[in-house]
Amino acid sequence: MSVVVADHLSKWYGQVIGLNDVSLTVPAGITGLLGPNGAGKSTFMKLMTGQLKPSKGRITVLGEPVWENPSAYFNIGFCPEQDKFYERMTGREWVIALVGLNGVSESAAKEMAARSIETVGLSDVADKKIGAYSKGMRQRIKLAQALAHDPQLLILDEPLSGMDPLVRRKTIRMIKEWGRAGKSIIVSSHILHEIESMTSNILLINQGRILAEGNVHQIRDLIDEHPHTVFIRADQTRRLAREFLTDDQVLSMKFEDGGVVVQTGRPDVFYARLTELAASGELGAIHEVTSPDDNLQAVFQYLVKS
Amino acid sequence: MNAKPGVLSSAIRVFDFSLGQMLWSRRSVFLALLVGAPMAIAFAIRMVAATRGLPVINGAGLSGPTLFGILIWLLFVRFVVPVLGVFYGTSLIADEVDDKTITYLFTRPVPRSAVLIGKYLSYLACVVMLVLPSVVVVYFLIVPIGGHIGEAFPSLAADLGMLIVGLASYGAVFALVGAWLKRPLIIGLVFAFGWENTVLVIPGEPSAVDAVRALQDQFIGAVGASAWNGVAAVRLCASDGAALRHDLIHVMTALRGSLPRIWTN
């Protein structure tokens, strides 16, 4: 069964092309949408969630057109990329209010919100104002609102962005569990390592076009030839850097903006080690792990040329 | 397949969602101060009246109900209502778009029209809750100066009704401006404080050139007796003595140029 079918789908913003003549079928299960920033991932997701009207072509989600079809949202949960909230609400109030828009009773909304908040591990801070949440908590409360009404399809736009390694690992596990439980999930990222840890079914997107789809081991090998850059900010950044000095997979390191920028040839090994260190707690808290997409951009440029 | 969500039931859900947000926003604090100004003015008038007796303009004493009418007309109808309409109405959708929180509303099973209607209803509830108490306080401060609260009460009810219609009309116009156009606040301010004042001095039937003025004509049909007294008092003063008239022109022009319309009627 296909969850999303796009047929010559295009979206223009004036003279700028957001998505260019995309025809594809997304199967049930977990699918990763991988591409550098500005590739068209968010545009595609906005078209999938009916926030944008296609300039040309058509798209159906779960067998229904989604533009101007609000009933489609009973079966879709969307976690947007932007870090925007009604800051004065508590996490619980926010999720209850949003799930209430699905037409459920107040008591049912409370129950659904409590369940989804528990699923994302925020029960202990659910009654704090969202404005006081860390970046990772804000990401998780967005996930909670997306899954509160138990949708058939979850569309997650960069859901791991800004999460610390432990929460990232937990969230990846959670997404895989939802997939095993029968939900279909489309998850976007500009980091192959993240996507690969959730699924091998990948859509590669760049400059508004789908470059490849399916199980892309060759792409993986290609990407591995390009060093992967990671920025880490932690309580004890210098001690953390020392831990990685002796590792073969670390190619270079430099300190900037209160953190350390590491280049690695083996991102999977590097992230596993980083998660171990975070779990041990030896080096205090790791506050931020982000990856610029320079390496991925280089790979896409190579792909487009070849 | 799920049933298509109804516009009315969805609008009520959006209303529920938005009302608390709107009431406790920073904008509401600012606007609460705005509607507090007439109360402060009324309190000052009351204090002066207590020590010096009835206010006198051009040799004629003004009673409490007449003063109340002046305040209703000049401060509320001609200033507070348009300002609330512009600031709240234009922000209903535009703020959600600017803050990128509209995504959360547009990815729920709620028709887009219901989002606008629900947010408009929450605007109306919010501004009515801000304005009406202010009017009532002004009434109880001003009317007892040489007047009777009981006698003027029907007129208060009519004035309150007129203000609700005014808030609803301005809000509807500016909510649409906010939903359809970019930079809605600037457009709203230009419209309310520029275009409307310009149109007021154009002779002849205004309805063809200014929808809001046409709405104002409808309000006058429904205006309470106290507000009418206020308009009449201003007219009387303005037609009696060139110096006072000159002063009044300045004062009233500052209060959004209401005099030309009153004078020419």
XYZ file of C-alpha atoms in Angstrom:
571
model
C 0.000 0.000 0.000
C 1.237 3.501 -0.826
C 0.867 6.256 1.718
C 1.863 9.137 -0.549
C 1.539 9.341 -4.326
C 2.916 12.387 -6.149
C 2.226 12.832 -9.837
C 4.308 15.466 -11.666
C 4.170 17.557 -8.529
C 5.697 21.038 -8.698
C 5.723 24.075 -6.461
C 7.030 27.507 -7.361
C 7.443 30.530 -5.127
C 7.326 33.274 -7.730
C 10.464 32.683 -9.799
C 11.958 30.220 -7.314
C 11.359 26.504 -7.767
C 10.624 24.698 -4.503
C 9.799 21.318 -6.003
C 10.225 20.379 -9.626
C 8.092 17.766 -11.403
C 8.268 15.066 -8.758
C 6.531 11.756 -9.395
C 6.936 9.104 -6.748
C 5.227 6.597 -4.514
C 6.037 6.362 -0.831
C 5.340 2.876 0.561
C 3.995 2.110 4.033
C 6.608 1.876 6.782
C 9.395 4.313 7.592
C 10.790 6.424 4.773
C 13.632 8.891 5.120
C 13.700 12.111 3.128
C 17.327 13.125 2.871
C 18.698 16.297 1.401
C 20.741 19.377 2.267
C 19.109 22.530 3.568
C 17.114 24.232 0.816
C 16.789 20.975 -1.142
C 12.987 21.065 -1.078
C 12.337 18.714 1.860
C 10.154 21.153 3.769
C 8.287 22.188 0.619
C 7.550 18.542 -0.110
C 6.374 18.018 3.459
C 4.161 21.101 3.314
C 2.607 19.764 0.104
C 2.102 16.375 1.776
C 0.368 18.035 4.706
C -1.829 20.278 2.561
C -0.270 23.507 3.802
C 0.686 24.461 0.265
C -1.295 24.159 -2.909
C 0.657 22.474 -5.711
C 1.539 24.804 -8.573
C 1.254 21.814 -10.898
C 0.504 18.114 -10.600
C -1.253 16.373 -7.750
C -0.537 14.595 -4.514
C -2.625 12.127 -2.540
C -1.994 11.037 1.028
C -3.515 7.770 2.272
C -5.519 7.692 -0.948
C -7.069 11.153 -0.545
C -6.140 14.556 -1.941
C -4.891 16.636 0.949
C -5.242 20.239 -0.252
C -8.459 21.785 1.145
C -9.418 18.439 2.629
C -9.348 18.933 6.408
C -10.757 15.469 7.117
C -7.438 14.026 5.877
C -5.796 15.345 9.046
C -7.630 12.847 11.215
C -5.076 10.328 9.904
C -2.000 12.544 9.640
C 0.277 13.791 12.407
C 2.766 16.514 11.507
C 5.830 17.637 13.426
C 7.123 20.833 11.766
C 10.758 21.840 11.648
C 10.312 25.321 13.068
C 10.913 25.837 16.768
C 7.740 27.872 17.265
C 5.142 27.539 20.000
C 2.548 29.346 22.067
C 5.255 29.921 24.663
C 2.998 30.860 27.558
C 1.168 27.540 27.518
C 2.417 24.504 29.373
C 3.327 21.459 27.333
C 0.224 19.654 28.529
C -2.133 22.578 27.818
C -0.678 22.905 24.342
C -1.089 19.259 23.391
C -4.609 19.134 24.896
C -5.602 22.265 22.971
C -4.263 20.934 19.671
C -5.726 17.461 19.984
C -8.980 19.161 21.011
C -9.097 20.644 17.505
C -9.647 17.087 16.256
C -13.128 17.260 17.743
C -12.604 14.948 20.693
C -14.148 15.675 24.093
C -12.115 17.498 26.738
C -11.646 14.373 28.832
C -10.558 12.357 25.795
C -8.165 15.153 24.783
C -6.611 15.116 28.245
C -6.220 11.367 28.132
C -4.700 11.390 24.633
C -2.348 14.212 25.551
C -1.194 12.468 28.726
C -0.503 9.281 26.782
C 1.507 10.971 24.043
C 3.429 13.122 26.524
C 4.340 9.985 28.417
C 5.428 8.301 25.188
C 7.922 11.080 24.481
C 9.126 11.050 28.082
C 7.980 14.503 29.146
C 5.450 13.620 31.863
C 7.582 15.148 34.608
C 7.785 18.549 32.890
C 4.386 18.545 31.174
C 3.041 21.259 33.464
C 5.932 23.645 32.905
C 5.630 26.492 30.409
C 6.991 25.607 26.963
C 9.065 28.776 27.108
C 11.145 27.136 29.841
C 11.823 23.940 27.851
C 15.225 22.987 26.450
C 15.582 22.516 22.694
C 15.313 18.747 23.072
C 12.140 19.024 25.166
C 10.609 21.364 22.612
C 11.324 18.854 19.869
C 9.692 16.104 21.916
C 6.579 18.103 22.767
C 6.168 18.739 19.032
C 6.330 14.996 18.509
C 3.740 14.531 21.260
C 1.215 16.813 19.526
C 1.829 14.990 16.235
C 1.073 11.552 17.610
C -1.545 12.415 20.261
C -4.517 11.582 18.039
C -2.949 8.249 17.016
C -2.632 9.025 13.298
C -1.938 6.416 10.652
C 0.800 8.531 9.048
C 3.396 10.630 10.862
C 5.283 13.279 8.903
C 8.303 14.477 10.860
C 10.403 17.387 9.595
C 13.932 17.259 11.086
C 12.660 15.781 14.377
C 16.124 15.089 15.822
C 17.466 18.601 15.311
C 18.991 20.008 18.510
C 18.500 16.886 20.619
C 21.321 15.698 22.859
C 22.754 12.236 22.058
C 20.718 10.330 24.635
C 17.387 11.851 23.692
C 18.319 11.437 20.041
C 18.933 7.729 20.562
C 15.690 7.381 22.496
C 13.731 9.246 19.830
C 15.186 7.087 17.066
C 14.119 3.999 19.010
C 10.675 5.497 19.490
C 10.247 6.208 15.778
C 11.300 2.663 14.944
C 8.805 1.314 17.484
C 6.013 3.346 15.912
C 7.014 1.875 12.572
C 6.924 -1.647 13.991
C 3.506 -0.874 15.510
C 2.153 -0.329 11.993
C 2.382 3.423 11.568
C 3.799 4.877 8.404
C 6.404 7.547 9.017
C 8.094 9.995 6.681
C 11.042 11.604 8.383
C 13.315 14.259 6.930
C 16.900 15.073 7.787
C 20.054 16.425 6.239
C 22.105 13.798 8.092
C 22.338 10.378 6.474
C 23.472 8.761 9.702
C 20.235 9.795 11.411
C 18.048 8.545 8.596
C 19.968 5.296 8.244
C 19.523 4.548 11.918
C 15.753 4.568 11.367
C 15.282 3.102 7.902
C 17.022 1.922 4.784
C 14.248 3.256 2.577
C 15.463 6.674 1.554
C 14.396 9.410 -0.835
C 17.272 11.636 -1.875
C 16.186 15.144 -2.722
C 18.192 18.093 -3.992
C 17.283 21.344 -5.741
C 13.625 20.381 -5.767
C 14.150 17.048 -7.509
C 14.151 13.481 -6.256
C 17.571 12.129 -7.221
C 17.189 8.575 -5.998
C 14.879 6.412 -3.971
C 15.012 3.034 -2.310
C 17.813 1.246 -0.476
C 20.789 3.365 -1.312
C 23.937 1.617 -0.089
C 26.011 3.053 -2.889
C 25.027 6.528 -1.864
C 25.986 5.641 1.660
C 29.447 4.558 0.503
C 29.798 7.742 -1.454
C 28.831 9.857 1.493
C 31.287 8.007 3.703
C 34.103 9.110 1.425
C 33.346 12.672 2.426
C 34.211 13.658 5.994
C 31.227 14.302 8.224
C 31.282 17.431 10.392
C 29.757 17.549 13.866
C 29.519 20.498 16.250
C 29.297 19.624 19.956
C 28.720 21.917 22.919
C 29.070 20.325 26.328
C 29.796 21.159 29.953
C 33.376 20.004 29.462
C 34.054 20.480 25.795
C 37.875 20.208 26.062
C 37.782 16.969 28.029
C 35.323 15.604 25.508
C 37.657 16.573 22.679
C 40.548 14.773 24.447
C 38.471 11.580 24.484
C 38.275 11.671 20.709
C 41.911 12.642 20.039
C 43.119 9.062 19.894
C 40.231 7.745 17.788
C 41.193 6.829 14.243
C 37.906 7.920 12.741
C 38.390 11.533 13.889
C 40.130 13.429 11.108
C 40.301 16.912 12.627
C 39.095 19.030 15.508
C 38.824 22.737 16.181
C 37.245 24.831 18.930
C 34.787 27.537 18.007
C 31.623 29.238 19.364
C 32.029 27.631 22.786
C 32.085 24.117 21.338
C 34.195 21.747 19.297
C 33.853 20.997 15.591
C 34.877 17.435 14.747
C 35.411 15.943 11.298
C 34.993 12.185 11.169
C 35.301 9.595 8.420
C 33.018 7.165 10.283
C 29.976 9.025 11.579
C 28.246 5.844 12.811
C 31.214 4.893 15.016
C 31.634 8.481 16.162
C 27.978 8.937 17.151
C 27.968 5.587 18.988
C 31.012 6.655 21.013
C 29.501 10.087 21.697
C 26.285 8.496 22.940
C 28.275 6.179 25.232
C 30.095 9.139 26.714
C 26.857 11.046 27.209
C 25.241 8.026 28.880
C 28.190 7.523 31.229
C 27.850 11.089 32.481
C 31.634 11.250 33.051
C 31.984 14.465 31.115
C 28.859 16.219 32.329
C 25.966 17.171 30.084
C 26.209 17.417 26.310
C 23.980 20.333 25.369
C 24.051 20.467 21.624
C 25.019 18.194 18.757
C 24.478 19.589 15.291
C 25.829 18.764 11.900
C 26.204 21.251 9.095
C 25.397 19.690 5.775
C 28.580 20.667 3.937
C 29.558 17.061 3.325
C 26.115 16.089 2.107
C 25.998 19.125 -0.141
C 29.333 18.041 -1.661
C 27.959 14.567 -2.316
C 24.834 15.938 -3.942
C 26.885 18.218 -6.142
C 28.913 15.171 -7.169
C 25.725 13.191 -7.871
C 24.192 15.935 -9.971
C 27.383 16.314 -12.016
C 27.702 12.564 -12.595
C -13.177 7.661 6.014
C -13.775 10.372 8.625
C -16.704 12.764 8.268
C -15.921 16.229 6.931
C -15.504 18.570 9.915
C -18.212 21.248 10.119
C -17.277 24.922 9.915
C -19.303 26.012 12.952
C -18.179 23.248 15.312
C -14.574 23.718 14.135
C -14.850 27.501 14.611
C -16.012 26.969 18.188
C -12.997 24.737 18.843
C -10.653 27.372 17.396
C -12.437 29.988 19.525
C -11.753 27.884 22.638
C -8.145 27.508 21.617
C -7.555 31.185 20.828
C -9.436 33.075 23.525
C -6.983 32.404 26.353
C -4.057 33.177 24.064
C -5.594 36.484 23.111
C -6.683 37.557 26.573
C -3.268 37.051 28.119
C -1.170 38.367 25.256
C 1.095 41.414 25.581
C -1.150 43.171 23.104
C -4.061 42.849 25.538
C -2.078 44.458 28.332
C -1.337 47.424 26.075
C -4.944 47.665 24.954
C -6.199 47.353 28.531
C -4.145 50.467 29.219
C -5.750 52.093 26.184
C -9.291 51.490 27.423
C -8.134 52.560 30.883
C -7.468 56.077 29.573
C -11.171 57.063 29.294
C -11.650 55.832 32.857
C -8.790 58.044 34.017
C -10.239 61.018 32.140
C -13.667 60.348 33.644
C -12.167 60.135 37.102
C -10.387 63.459 36.604
C -13.612 65.111 35.388
C -15.433 63.732 38.400
C -12.806 65.135 40.762
C -12.943 68.560 39.109
C -16.769 68.524 39.154
C -16.749 67.648 42.849
C -14.713 70.733 43.686
C -15.881 73.249 41.055
C -19.396 72.096 40.119
C -20.746 71.297 36.659
C -18.379 71.823 33.739
C -19.251 74.901 31.722
C -18.461 75.389 28.074
C -19.202 78.752 26.469
C -21.441 79.741 29.368
C -23.568 76.611 29.196
C -23.385 73.955 31.883
C -22.875 70.375 30.706
C -24.757 67.675 32.545
C -23.273 64.279 33.350
C -25.243 62.426 30.653
C -24.102 64.945 28.045
C -20.481 64.644 29.123
C -20.837 60.885 29.015
C -22.153 61.173 25.486
C -19.165 63.286 24.458
C -16.760 60.723 25.890
C -18.598 57.844 24.220
C -18.571 59.569 20.859
C -15.106 61.064 20.809
C -13.100 58.531 22.791
C -14.824 55.229 22.214
C -16.609 55.406 18.861
C -14.046 57.531 17.082
C -10.840 56.292 18.712
C -10.892 53.157 20.900
C -13.085 51.079 18.592
C -11.026 51.695 15.418
C -7.746 51.230 17.292
C -8.893 47.910 18.751
C -10.213 46.851 15.374
C -6.928 47.661 13.655
C -4.553 46.228 16.241
C -6.485 43.075 17.038
C -8.201 42.441 13.732
C -5.089 42.676 11.588
C -3.140 40.453 13.962
C -5.620 37.577 14.093
C -4.053 35.605 11.274
C -0.957 37.705 10.524
C 0.593 37.036 13.948
C 0.118 33.290 13.555
C 1.734 33.460 10.129
C 4.636 35.619 11.342
C 5.173 33.383 14.385
C 4.846 30.280 12.179
C 2.328 28.805 14.627
C -0.372 28.746 11.935
C 1.078 25.364 10.905
C -0.423 23.777 14.011
C -3.894 25.039 13.115
C -3.656 24.230 9.416
C -2.608 20.616 10.010
C -5.633 19.756 12.137
C -9.029 18.648 10.822
C -10.365 22.190 10.807
C -11.453 24.070 7.653
C -9.398 27.207 7.051
C -12.528 29.340 7.090
C -13.240 28.006 10.597
C -9.791 29.154 11.725
C -10.600 32.715 10.657
C -14.127 32.642 12.094
C -12.998 31.094 15.390
C -10.216 33.601 15.824
C -12.568 36.463 14.900
C -15.042 35.323 17.558
C -12.266 35.179 20.128
C -11.259 38.728 19.120
C -14.831 39.897 19.600
C -15.158 38.258 23.011
C -11.800 39.681 24.076
C -12.399 43.296 23.006
C -15.946 43.293 24.358
C -14.516 42.138 27.693
C -12.007 44.998 27.547
C -14.236 47.828 26.321
C -17.613 47.317 27.962
C -16.390 47.389 31.574
C -14.503 50.588 30.766
C -17.689 52.190 29.384
C -19.688 51.149 32.425
C -17.090 52.594 34.790
C -17.075 55.863 32.824
C -20.877 55.882 33.006
C -20.931 55.535 36.776
C -18.260 58.189 37.190
C -19.719 60.804 34.850
C -23.502 60.476 34.718
C -24.093 61.280 38.425
C -22.601 64.766 37.769
C -25.922 66.570 37.493
C -27.735 63.508 36.141
C -29.509 60.367 37.289
C -28.055 56.939 36.747
C -31.450 55.294 36.443
C -32.805 57.725 33.855
C -29.815 57.424 31.571
C -29.582 53.647 31.844
C -31.507 52.765 28.640
C -29.157 55.037 26.765
C -26.172 53.216 28.270
C -27.571 49.909 27.040
C -27.974 51.348 23.543
C -24.443 52.740 23.614
C -23.046 49.384 24.675
C -24.921 47.716 21.840
C -23.590 50.282 19.397
C -20.018 49.707 20.569
C -20.372 45.943 20.157
C -21.592 46.467 16.595
C -18.693 48.852 15.994
C -16.114 46.418 17.376
C -17.633 43.601 15.335
C -17.620 45.645 12.117
C -14.121 47.077 12.417
C -12.789 43.694 13.535
C -14.343 41.935 10.562
C -12.916 44.435 8.082
C -9.418 44.306 9.556
C -9.447 40.538 10.102
C -9.961 40.171 6.361
C -7.204 42.705 5.701
C -4.922 40.675 7.993
C -5.817 37.391 6.311
C -5.401 38.585 2.725
C -2.731 41.250 2.665
C 0.890 41.589 3.680
C 1.817 44.340 6.176
C -1.768 44.445 7.429
C -1.051 46.678 10.429
C 0.368 49.455 8.275
C -2.534 49.126 5.854
C -4.987 49.116 8.766
C -3.483 52.233 10.329
C -3.415 54.055 7.015
C -7.022 53.062 6.429
C -8.346 53.921 9.900
C -6.381 57.100 10.506
C -5.715 58.317 6.985
C -8.328 57.209 4.530
C -11.280 57.435 6.905
C -10.399 60.957 7.983
C -9.900 61.978 4.391
C -13.251 60.562 3.363
C -14.978 62.341 6.236
C -14.408 65.704 4.587
C -15.608 64.580 1.158
C -19.110 66.017 0.659
C -22.037 63.960 -0.566
C -23.007 60.332 -0.081
C -20.015 58.549 1.387
C -21.134 54.946 1.129
C -19.830 54.568 -2.380
C -16.268 55.433 -1.359
C -15.971 54.212 2.196
C -17.520 51.041 3.552
C -16.628 51.823 7.150
C -18.276 55.252 6.921
C -21.367 53.517 5.670
C -21.180 51.323 8.754
C -20.847 54.421 10.903
C -24.020 55.781 9.354
C -25.748 52.634 10.487
C -24.363 53.127 14.005
C -25.814 56.607 14.228
C -29.227 55.126 13.657
C -28.685 52.932 16.673
C -26.697 55.292 18.825
C -27.806 55.763 22.424
C -29.414 58.998 23.582
C -26.387 59.945 25.676
C -24.037 59.699 22.726
C -26.512 61.767 20.668
C -26.505 64.339 23.465
C -22.741 64.382 23.256
C -22.783 64.978 19.527
C -25.429 67.680 19.931
C -23.472 69.401 22.696
C -20.362 69.480 20.583
C -22.362 70.952 17.702
C -23.941 73.566 19.938
C -20.638 74.696 21.343
C -18.996 74.713 17.978
C -21.679 76.925 16.398
C -21.574 79.475 19.171
C -18.484 81.614 19.260
C -15.652 81.620 16.771
C -12.838 81.320 19.336
C -14.326 78.333 21.073
C -15.177 76.786 17.765
C -11.567 77.243 16.704
C -10.339 75.562 19.882
C -12.794 72.753 19.511
C -11.689 72.169 15.957
C -8.150 71.633 17.229
C -9.173 69.398 20.076
C -11.476 67.320 17.998
C -9.141 67.098 15.059
C -6.625 65.678 17.489
C -9.279 63.176 18.515
C -9.319 61.727 15.021
C -11.004 64.564 13.158
C -14.560 63.868 14.141
C -15.681 67.475 14.001
C -15.942 67.916 10.245
C -18.447 65.097 10.054
C -20.467 66.317 13.033
C -20.407 69.885 11.838
C -21.526 69.156 8.331
C -24.397 66.893 9.357
